[in-house]
GROMACS .gro file of N, CA and C in nm:
model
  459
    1UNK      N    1   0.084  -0.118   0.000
    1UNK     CA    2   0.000   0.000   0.000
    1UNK      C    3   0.088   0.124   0.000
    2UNK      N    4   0.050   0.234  -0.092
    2UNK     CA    5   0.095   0.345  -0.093
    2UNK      C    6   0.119   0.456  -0.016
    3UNK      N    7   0.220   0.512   0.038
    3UNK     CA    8   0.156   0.632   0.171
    3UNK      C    9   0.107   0.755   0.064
    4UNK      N   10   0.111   0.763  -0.028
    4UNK     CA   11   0.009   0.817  -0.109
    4UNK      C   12  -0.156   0.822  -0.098
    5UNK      N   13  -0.198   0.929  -0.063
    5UNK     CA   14  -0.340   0.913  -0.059
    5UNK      C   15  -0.408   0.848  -0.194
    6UNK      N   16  -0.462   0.756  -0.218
    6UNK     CA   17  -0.516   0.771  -0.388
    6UNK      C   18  -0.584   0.872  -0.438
    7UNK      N   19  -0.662   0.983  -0.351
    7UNK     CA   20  -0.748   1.072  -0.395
    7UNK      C   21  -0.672   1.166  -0.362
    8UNK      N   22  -0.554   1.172  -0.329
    8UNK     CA   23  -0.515   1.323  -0.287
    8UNK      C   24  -0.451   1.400  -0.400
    9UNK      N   25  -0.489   1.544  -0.401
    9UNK     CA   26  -0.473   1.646  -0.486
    9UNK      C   27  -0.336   1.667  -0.564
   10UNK      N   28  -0.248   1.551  -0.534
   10UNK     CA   29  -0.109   1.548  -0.630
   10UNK      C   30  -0.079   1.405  -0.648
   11UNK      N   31  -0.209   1.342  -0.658
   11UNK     CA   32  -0.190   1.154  -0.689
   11UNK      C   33  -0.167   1.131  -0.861
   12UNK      N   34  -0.083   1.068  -0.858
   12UNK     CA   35  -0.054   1.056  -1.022
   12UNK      C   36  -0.057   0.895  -1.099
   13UNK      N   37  -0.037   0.851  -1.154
   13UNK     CA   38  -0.066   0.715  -1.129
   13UNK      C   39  -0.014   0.625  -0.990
   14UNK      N   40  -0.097   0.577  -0.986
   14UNK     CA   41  -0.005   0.453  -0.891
   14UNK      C   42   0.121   0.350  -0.906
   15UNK      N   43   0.139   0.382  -0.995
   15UNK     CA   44   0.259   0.295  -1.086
   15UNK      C   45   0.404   0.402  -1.059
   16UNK      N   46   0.308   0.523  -1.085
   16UNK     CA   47   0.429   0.650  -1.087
   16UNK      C   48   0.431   0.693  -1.192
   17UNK      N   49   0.377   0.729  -1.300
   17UNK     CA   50   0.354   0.701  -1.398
   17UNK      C   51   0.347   0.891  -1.414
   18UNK      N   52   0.369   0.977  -1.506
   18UNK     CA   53   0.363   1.100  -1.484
   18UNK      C   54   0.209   1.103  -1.528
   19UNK      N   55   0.114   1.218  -1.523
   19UNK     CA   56   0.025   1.206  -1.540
   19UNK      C   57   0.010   1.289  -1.731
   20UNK      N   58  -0.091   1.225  -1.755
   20UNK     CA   59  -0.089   1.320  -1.872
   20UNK      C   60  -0.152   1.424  -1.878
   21UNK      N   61  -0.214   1.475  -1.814
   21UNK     CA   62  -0.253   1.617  -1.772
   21UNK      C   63  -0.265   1.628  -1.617
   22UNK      N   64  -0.172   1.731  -1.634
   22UNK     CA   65  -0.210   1.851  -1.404
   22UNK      C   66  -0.164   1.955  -1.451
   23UNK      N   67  -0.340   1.951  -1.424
   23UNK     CA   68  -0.380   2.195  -1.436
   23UNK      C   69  -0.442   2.255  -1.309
   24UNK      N   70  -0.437   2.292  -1.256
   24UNK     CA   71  -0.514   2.362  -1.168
   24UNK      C   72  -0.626   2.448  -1.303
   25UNK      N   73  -0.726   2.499  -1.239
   25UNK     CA   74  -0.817   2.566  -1.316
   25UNK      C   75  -0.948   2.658  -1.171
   26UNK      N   76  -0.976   2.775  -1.254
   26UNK     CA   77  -1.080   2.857  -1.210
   26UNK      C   78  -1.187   2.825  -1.340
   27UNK      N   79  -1.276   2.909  -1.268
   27UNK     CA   80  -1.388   2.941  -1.395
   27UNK      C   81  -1.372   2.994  -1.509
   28UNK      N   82  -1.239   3.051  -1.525
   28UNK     CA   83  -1.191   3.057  -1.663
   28UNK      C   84  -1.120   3.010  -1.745
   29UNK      N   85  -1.095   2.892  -1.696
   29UNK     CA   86  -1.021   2.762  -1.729
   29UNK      C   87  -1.117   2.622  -1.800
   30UNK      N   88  -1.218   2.639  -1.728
   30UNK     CA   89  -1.322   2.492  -1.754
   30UNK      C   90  -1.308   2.455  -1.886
   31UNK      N   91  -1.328   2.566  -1.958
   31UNK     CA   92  -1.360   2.554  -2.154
   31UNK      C   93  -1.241   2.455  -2.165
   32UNK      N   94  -1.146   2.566  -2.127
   32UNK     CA   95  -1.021   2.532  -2.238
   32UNK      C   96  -0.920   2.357  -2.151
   33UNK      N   97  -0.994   2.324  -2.015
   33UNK     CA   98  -0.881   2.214  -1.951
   33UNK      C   99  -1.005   2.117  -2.046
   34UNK      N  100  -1.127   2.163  -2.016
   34UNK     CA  101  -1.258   2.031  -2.088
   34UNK      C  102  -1.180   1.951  -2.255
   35UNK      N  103  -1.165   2.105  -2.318
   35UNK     CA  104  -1.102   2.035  -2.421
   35UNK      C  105  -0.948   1.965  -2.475
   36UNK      N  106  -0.883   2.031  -2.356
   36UNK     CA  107  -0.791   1.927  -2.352
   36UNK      C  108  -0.785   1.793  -2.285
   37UNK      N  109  -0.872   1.794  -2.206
   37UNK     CA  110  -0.910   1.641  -2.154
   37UNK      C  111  -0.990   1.550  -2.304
   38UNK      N  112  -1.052   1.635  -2.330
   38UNK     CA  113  -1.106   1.527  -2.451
   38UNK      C  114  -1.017   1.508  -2.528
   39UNK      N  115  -0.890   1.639  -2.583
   39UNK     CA  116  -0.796   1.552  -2.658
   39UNK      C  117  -0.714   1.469  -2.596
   40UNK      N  118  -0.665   1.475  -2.438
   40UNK     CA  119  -0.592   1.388  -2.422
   40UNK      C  120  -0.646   1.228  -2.381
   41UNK      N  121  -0.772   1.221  -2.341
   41UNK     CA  122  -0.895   1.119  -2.357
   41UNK      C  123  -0.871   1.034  -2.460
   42UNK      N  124  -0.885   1.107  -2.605
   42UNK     CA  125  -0.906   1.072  -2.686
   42UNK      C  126  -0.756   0.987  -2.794
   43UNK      N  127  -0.628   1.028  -2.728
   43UNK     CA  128  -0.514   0.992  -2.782
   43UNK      C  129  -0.487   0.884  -2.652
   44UNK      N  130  -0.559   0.878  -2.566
   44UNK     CA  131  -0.506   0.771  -2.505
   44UNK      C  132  -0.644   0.625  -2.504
   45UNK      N  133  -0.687   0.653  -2.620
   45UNK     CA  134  -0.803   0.545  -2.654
   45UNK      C  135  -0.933   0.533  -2.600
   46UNK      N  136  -1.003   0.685  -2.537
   46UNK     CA  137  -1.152   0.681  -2.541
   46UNK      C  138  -1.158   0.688  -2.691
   47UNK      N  139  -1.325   0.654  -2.709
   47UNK     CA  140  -1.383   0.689  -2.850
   47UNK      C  141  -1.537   0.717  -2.839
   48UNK      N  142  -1.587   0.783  -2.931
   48UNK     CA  143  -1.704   0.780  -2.985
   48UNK      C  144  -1.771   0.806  -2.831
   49UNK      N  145  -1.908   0.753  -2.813
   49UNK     CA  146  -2.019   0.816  -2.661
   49UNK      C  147  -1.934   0.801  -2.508
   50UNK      N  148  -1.835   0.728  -2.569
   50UNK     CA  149  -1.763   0.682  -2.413
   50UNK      C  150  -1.665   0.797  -2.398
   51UNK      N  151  -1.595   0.834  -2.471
   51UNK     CA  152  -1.499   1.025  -2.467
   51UNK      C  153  -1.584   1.055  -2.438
   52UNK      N  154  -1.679   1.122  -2.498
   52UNK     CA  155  -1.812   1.219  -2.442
   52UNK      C  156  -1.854   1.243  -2.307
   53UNK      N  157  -1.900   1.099  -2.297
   53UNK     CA  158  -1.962   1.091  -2.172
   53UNK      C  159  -1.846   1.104  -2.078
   54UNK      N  160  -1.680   1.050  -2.064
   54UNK     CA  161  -1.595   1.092  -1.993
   54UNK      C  162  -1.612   1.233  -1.965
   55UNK      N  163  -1.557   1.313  -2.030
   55UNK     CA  164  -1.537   1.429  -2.041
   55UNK      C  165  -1.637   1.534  -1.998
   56UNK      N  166  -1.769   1.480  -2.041
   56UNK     CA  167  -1.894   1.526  -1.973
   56UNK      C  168  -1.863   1.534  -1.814
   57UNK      N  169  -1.788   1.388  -1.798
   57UNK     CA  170  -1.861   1.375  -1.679
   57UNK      C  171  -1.701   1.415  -1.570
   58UNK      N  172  -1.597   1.499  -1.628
   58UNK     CA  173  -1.494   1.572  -1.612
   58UNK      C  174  -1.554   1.723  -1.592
   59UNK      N  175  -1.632   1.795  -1.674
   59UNK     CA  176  -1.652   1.915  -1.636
   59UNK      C  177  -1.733   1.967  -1.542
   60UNK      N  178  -1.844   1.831  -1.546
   60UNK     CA  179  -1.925   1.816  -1.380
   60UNK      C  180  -1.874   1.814  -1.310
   61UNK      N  181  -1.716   1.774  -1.286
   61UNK     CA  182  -1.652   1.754  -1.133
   61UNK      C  183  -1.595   1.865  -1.143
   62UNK      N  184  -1.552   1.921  -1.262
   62UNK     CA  185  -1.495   2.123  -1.259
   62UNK      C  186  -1.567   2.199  -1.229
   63UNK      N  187  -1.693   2.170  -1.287
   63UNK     CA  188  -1.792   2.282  -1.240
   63UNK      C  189  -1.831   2.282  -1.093
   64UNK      N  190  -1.798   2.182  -1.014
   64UNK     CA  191  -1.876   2.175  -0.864
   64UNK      C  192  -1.764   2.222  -0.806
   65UNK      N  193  -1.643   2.200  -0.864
   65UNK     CA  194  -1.512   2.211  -0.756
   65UNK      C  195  -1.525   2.366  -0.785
   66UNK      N  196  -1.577   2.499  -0.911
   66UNK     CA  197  -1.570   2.587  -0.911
   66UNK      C  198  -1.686   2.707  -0.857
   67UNK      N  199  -1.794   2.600  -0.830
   67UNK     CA  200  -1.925   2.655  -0.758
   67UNK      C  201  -1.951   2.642  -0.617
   68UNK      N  202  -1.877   2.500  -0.588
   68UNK     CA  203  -1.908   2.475  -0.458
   68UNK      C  204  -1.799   2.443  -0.371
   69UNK      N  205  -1.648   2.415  -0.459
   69UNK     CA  206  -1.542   2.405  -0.352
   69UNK      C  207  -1.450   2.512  -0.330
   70UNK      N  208  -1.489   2.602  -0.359
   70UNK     CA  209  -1.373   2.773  -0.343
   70UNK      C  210  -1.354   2.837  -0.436
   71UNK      N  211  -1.384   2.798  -0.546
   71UNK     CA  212  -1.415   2.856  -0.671
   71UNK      C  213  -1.265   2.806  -0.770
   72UNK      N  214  -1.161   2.720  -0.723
   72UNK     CA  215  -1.090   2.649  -0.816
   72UNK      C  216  -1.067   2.571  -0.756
   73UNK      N  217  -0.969   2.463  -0.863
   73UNK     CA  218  -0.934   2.325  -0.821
   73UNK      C  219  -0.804   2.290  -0.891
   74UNK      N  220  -0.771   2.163  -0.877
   74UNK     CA  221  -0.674   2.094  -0.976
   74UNK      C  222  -0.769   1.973  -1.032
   75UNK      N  223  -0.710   1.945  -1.124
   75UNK     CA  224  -0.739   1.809  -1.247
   75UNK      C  225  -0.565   1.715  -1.278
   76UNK      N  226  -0.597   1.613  -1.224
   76UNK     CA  227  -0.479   1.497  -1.303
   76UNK      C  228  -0.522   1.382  -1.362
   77UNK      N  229  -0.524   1.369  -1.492
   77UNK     CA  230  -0.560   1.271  -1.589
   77UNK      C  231  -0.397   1.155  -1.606
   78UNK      N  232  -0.457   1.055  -1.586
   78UNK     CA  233  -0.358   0.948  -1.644
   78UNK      C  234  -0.435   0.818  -1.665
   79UNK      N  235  -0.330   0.748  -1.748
   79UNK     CA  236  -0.414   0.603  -1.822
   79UNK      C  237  -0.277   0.498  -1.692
   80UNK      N  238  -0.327   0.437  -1.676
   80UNK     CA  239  -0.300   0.235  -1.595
   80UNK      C  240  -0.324   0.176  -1.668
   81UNK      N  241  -0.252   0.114  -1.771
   81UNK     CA  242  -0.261  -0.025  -1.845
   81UNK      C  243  -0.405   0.051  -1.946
   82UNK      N  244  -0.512  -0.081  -1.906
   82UNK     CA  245  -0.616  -0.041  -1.982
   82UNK      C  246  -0.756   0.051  -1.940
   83UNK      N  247  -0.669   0.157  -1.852
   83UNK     CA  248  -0.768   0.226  -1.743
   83UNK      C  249  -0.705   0.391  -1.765
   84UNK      N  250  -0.868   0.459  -1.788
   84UNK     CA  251  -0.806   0.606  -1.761
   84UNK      C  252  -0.870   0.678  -1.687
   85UNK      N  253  -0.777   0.779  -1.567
   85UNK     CA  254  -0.822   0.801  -1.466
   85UNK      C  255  -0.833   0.962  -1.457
   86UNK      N  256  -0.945   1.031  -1.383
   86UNK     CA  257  -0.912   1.157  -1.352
   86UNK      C  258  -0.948   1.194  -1.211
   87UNK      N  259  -0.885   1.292  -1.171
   87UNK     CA  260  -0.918   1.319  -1.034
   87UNK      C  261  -0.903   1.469  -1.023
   88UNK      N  262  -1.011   1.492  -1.008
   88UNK     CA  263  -1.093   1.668  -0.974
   88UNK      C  264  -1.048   1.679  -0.823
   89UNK      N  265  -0.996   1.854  -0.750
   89UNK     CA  266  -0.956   1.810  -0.643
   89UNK      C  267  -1.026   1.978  -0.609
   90UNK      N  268  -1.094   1.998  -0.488
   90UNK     CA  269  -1.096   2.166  -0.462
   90UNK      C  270  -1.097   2.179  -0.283
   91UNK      N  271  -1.076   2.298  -0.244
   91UNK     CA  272  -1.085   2.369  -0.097
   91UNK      C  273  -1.177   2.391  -0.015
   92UNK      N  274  -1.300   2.336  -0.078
   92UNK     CA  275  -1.371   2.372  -0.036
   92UNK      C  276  -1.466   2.307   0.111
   93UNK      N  277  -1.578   2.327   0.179
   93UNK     CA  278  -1.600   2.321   0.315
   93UNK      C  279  -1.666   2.117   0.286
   94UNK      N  280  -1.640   2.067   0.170
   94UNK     CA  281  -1.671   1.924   0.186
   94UNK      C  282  -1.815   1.935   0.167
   95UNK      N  283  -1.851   1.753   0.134
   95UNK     CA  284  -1.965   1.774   0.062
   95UNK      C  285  -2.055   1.668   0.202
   96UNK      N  286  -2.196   1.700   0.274
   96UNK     CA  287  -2.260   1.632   0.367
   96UNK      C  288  -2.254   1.499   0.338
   97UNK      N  289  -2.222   1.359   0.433
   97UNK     CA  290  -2.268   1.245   0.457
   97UNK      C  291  -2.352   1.197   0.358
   98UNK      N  292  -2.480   1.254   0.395
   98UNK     CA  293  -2.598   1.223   0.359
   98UNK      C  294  -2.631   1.254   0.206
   99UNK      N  295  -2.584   1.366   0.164
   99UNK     CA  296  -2.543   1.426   0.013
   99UNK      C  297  -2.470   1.300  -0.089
  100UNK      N  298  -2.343   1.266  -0.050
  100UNK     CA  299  -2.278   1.165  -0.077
  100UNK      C  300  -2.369   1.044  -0.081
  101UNK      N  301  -2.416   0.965   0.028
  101UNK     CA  302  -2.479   0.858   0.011
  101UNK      C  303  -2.606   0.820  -0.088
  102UNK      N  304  -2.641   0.965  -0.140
  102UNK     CA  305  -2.715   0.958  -0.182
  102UNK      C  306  -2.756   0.920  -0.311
  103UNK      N  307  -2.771   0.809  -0.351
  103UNK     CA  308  -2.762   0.765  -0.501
  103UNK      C  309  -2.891   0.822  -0.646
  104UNK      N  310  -2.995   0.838  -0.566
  104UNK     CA  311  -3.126   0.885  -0.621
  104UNK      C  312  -3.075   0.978  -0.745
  105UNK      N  313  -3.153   0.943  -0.855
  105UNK     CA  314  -3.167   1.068  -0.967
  105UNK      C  315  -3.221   1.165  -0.870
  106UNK      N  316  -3.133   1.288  -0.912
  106UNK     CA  317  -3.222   1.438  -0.901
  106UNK      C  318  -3.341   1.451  -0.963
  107UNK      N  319  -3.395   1.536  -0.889
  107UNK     CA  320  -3.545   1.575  -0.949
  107UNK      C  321  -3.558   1.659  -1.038
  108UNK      N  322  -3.635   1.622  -1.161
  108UNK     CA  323  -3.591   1.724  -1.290
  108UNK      C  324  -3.642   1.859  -1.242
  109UNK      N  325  -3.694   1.913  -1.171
  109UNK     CA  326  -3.726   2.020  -1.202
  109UNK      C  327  -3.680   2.147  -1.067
  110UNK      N  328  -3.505   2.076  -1.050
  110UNK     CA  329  -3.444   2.137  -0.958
  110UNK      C  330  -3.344   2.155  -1.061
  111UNK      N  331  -3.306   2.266  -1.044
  111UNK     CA  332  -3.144   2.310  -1.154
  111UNK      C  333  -3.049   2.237  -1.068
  112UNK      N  334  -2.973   2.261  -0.990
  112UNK     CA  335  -2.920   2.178  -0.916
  112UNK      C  336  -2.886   2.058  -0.874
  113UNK      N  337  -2.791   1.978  -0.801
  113UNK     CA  338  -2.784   1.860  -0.775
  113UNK      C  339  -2.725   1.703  -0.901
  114UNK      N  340  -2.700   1.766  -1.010
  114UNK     CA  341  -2.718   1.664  -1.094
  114UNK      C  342  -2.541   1.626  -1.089
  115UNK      N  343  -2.455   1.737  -1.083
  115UNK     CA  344  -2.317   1.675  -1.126
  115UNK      C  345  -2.247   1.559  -1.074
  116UNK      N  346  -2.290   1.543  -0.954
  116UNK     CA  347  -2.206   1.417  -0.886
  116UNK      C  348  -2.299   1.306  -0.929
  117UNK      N  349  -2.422   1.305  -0.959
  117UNK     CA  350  -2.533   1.216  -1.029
  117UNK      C  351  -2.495   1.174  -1.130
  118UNK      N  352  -2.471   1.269  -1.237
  118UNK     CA  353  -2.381   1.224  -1.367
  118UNK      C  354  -2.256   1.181  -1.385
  119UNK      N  355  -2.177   1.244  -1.290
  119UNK     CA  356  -2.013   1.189  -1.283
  119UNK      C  357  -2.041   1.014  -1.288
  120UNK      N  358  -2.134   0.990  -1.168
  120UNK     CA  359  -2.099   0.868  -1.140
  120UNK      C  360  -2.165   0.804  -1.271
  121UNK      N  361  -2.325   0.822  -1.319
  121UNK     CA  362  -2.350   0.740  -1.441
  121UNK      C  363  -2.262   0.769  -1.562
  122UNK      N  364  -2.200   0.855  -1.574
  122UNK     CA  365  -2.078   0.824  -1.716
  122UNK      C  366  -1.970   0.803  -1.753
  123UNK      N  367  -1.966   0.746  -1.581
  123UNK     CA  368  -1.765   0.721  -1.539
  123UNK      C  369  -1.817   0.534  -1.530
  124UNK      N  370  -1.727   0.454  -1.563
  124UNK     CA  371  -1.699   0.341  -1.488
  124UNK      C  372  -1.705   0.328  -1.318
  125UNK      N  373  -1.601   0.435  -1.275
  125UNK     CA  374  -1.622   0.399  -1.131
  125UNK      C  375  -1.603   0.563  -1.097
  126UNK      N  376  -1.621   0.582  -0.994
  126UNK     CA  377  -1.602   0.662  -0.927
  126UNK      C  378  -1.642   0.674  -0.758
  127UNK      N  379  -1.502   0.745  -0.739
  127UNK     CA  380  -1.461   0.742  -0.541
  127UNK      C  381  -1.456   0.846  -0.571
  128UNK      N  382  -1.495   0.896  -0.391
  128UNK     CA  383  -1.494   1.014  -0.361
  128UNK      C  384  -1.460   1.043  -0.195
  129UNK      N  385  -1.347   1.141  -0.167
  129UNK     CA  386  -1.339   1.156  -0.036
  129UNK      C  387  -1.403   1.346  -0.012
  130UNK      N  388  -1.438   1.308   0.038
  130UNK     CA  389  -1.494   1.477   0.152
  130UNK      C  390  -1.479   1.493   0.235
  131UNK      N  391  -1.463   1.639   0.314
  131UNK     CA  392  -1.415   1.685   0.461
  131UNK      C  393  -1.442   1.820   0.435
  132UNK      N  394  -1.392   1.865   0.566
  132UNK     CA  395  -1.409   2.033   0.602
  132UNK      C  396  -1.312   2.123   0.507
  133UNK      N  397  -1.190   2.055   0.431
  133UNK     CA  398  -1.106   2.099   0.353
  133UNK      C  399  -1.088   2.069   0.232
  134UNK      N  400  -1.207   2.005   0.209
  134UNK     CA  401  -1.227   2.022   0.048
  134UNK      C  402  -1.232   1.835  -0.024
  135UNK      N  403  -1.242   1.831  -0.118
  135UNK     CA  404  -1.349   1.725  -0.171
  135UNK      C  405  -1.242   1.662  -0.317
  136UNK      N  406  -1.233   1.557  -0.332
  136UNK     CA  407  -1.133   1.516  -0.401
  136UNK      C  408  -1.230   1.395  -0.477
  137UNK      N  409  -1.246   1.389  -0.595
  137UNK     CA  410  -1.340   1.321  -0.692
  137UNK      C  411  -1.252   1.223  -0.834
  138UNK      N  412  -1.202   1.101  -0.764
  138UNK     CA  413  -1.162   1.016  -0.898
  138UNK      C  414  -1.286   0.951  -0.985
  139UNK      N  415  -1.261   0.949  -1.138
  139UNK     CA  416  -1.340   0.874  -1.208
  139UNK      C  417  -1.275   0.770  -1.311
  140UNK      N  418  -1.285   0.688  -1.353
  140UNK     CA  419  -1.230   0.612  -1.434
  140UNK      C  420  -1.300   0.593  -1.546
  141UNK      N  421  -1.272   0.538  -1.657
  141UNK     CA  422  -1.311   0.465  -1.795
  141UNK      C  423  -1.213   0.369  -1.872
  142UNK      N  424  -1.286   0.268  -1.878
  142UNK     CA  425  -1.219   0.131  -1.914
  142UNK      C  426  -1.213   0.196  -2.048
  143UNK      N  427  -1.045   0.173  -2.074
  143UNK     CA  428  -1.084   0.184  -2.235
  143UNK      C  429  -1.095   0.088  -2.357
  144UNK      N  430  -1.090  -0.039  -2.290
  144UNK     CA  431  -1.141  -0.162  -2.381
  144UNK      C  432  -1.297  -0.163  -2.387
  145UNK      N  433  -1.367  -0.088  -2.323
  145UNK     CA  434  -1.513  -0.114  -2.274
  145UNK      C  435  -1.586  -0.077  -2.420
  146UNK      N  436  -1.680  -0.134  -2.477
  146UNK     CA  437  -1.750  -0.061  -2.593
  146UNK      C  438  -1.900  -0.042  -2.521
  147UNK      N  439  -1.950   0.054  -2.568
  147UNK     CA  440  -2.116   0.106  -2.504
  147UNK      C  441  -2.088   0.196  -2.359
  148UNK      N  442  -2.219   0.194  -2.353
  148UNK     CA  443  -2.187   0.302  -2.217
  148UNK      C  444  -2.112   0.303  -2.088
  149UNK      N  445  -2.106   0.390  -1.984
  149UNK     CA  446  -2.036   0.338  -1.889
  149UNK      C  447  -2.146   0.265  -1.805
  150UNK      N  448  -2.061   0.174  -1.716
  150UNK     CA  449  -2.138   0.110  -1.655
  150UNK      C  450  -2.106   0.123  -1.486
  151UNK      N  451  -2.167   0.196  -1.430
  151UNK     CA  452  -2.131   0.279  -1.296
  151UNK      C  453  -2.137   0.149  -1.208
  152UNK      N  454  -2.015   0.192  -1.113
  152UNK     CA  455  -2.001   0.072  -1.004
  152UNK      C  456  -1.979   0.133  -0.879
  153UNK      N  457  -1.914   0.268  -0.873
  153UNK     CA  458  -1.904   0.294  -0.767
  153UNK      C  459  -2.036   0.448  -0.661
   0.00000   0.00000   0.00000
């Protein structure tokens, strides 16, 4: 076991592996890290609804880390063998127990609430640690996988 946190805000592969993308980003960053995650997504063998839905489900974890965890964060993307990983990281006051456990679709006719809903349906897996100092969000995508993701965590 690693004395490496796996979710912590400078985790890079577990192998050691450099990552292929670490940006920190504000709200004026989202556009431009989104589309470099899809290109670098996409050269490391997402394709077709499964990039998409990655990447989708990458700017949901930017957008919360920039609304709700201090208003920026960091992002580190790297591939494991046949696995690609990202991990959204921000400052902010942590996300409730009960928030977290909560698996339920949002209710359509709340603006709100949906990003950690979607992270998890368009990632393979996704962990998540929270606290009083801010909220650290890995997601994965198999990239042998063909069709949608299939949420496990």
């Amino acid at each position: 076991m690693s004395d490496i946190d796996p979710l912590g805000p400078t985790a890079v592969a577990p192998d050691g592996t450099p990552p292929l993308l670490a940006e920190t980003f504000d709200s004026d960053r989202v556009t431009e890290i989104r589309h470099t995650v899809a290109a670098c997504a996409e050269t490391a063998g997402l394709r077709d609804a499964r990039l998409d839905d990655f990447v989708l489900a990458v700017n949901e974890l930017m957008t919360n880390a920039v609304r709700h965890g201090g208003g920026r964060g960091w992002l580190r993307l790297w591939r494991t063998g046949g696995v690609l990983y990202c991990l959204v990281s921000d400052t902010g006051a942590g996300i409730g127990a009960d928030r977290l456990g909560d698996r339920r679709r949002p209710v359509p006719e709340i603006a709100g609430g949906w990003g950690l809903w979607l992270a998890r349906q368009l990632s393979d897996d996704m962990l998540v640690h929270s606290g009083p100092t801010g909220t650290t969000v890995r997601i994965s995508a198999n990239l042998n996988a063909t069709g949608p993701a299939q949420p496990t965590g």
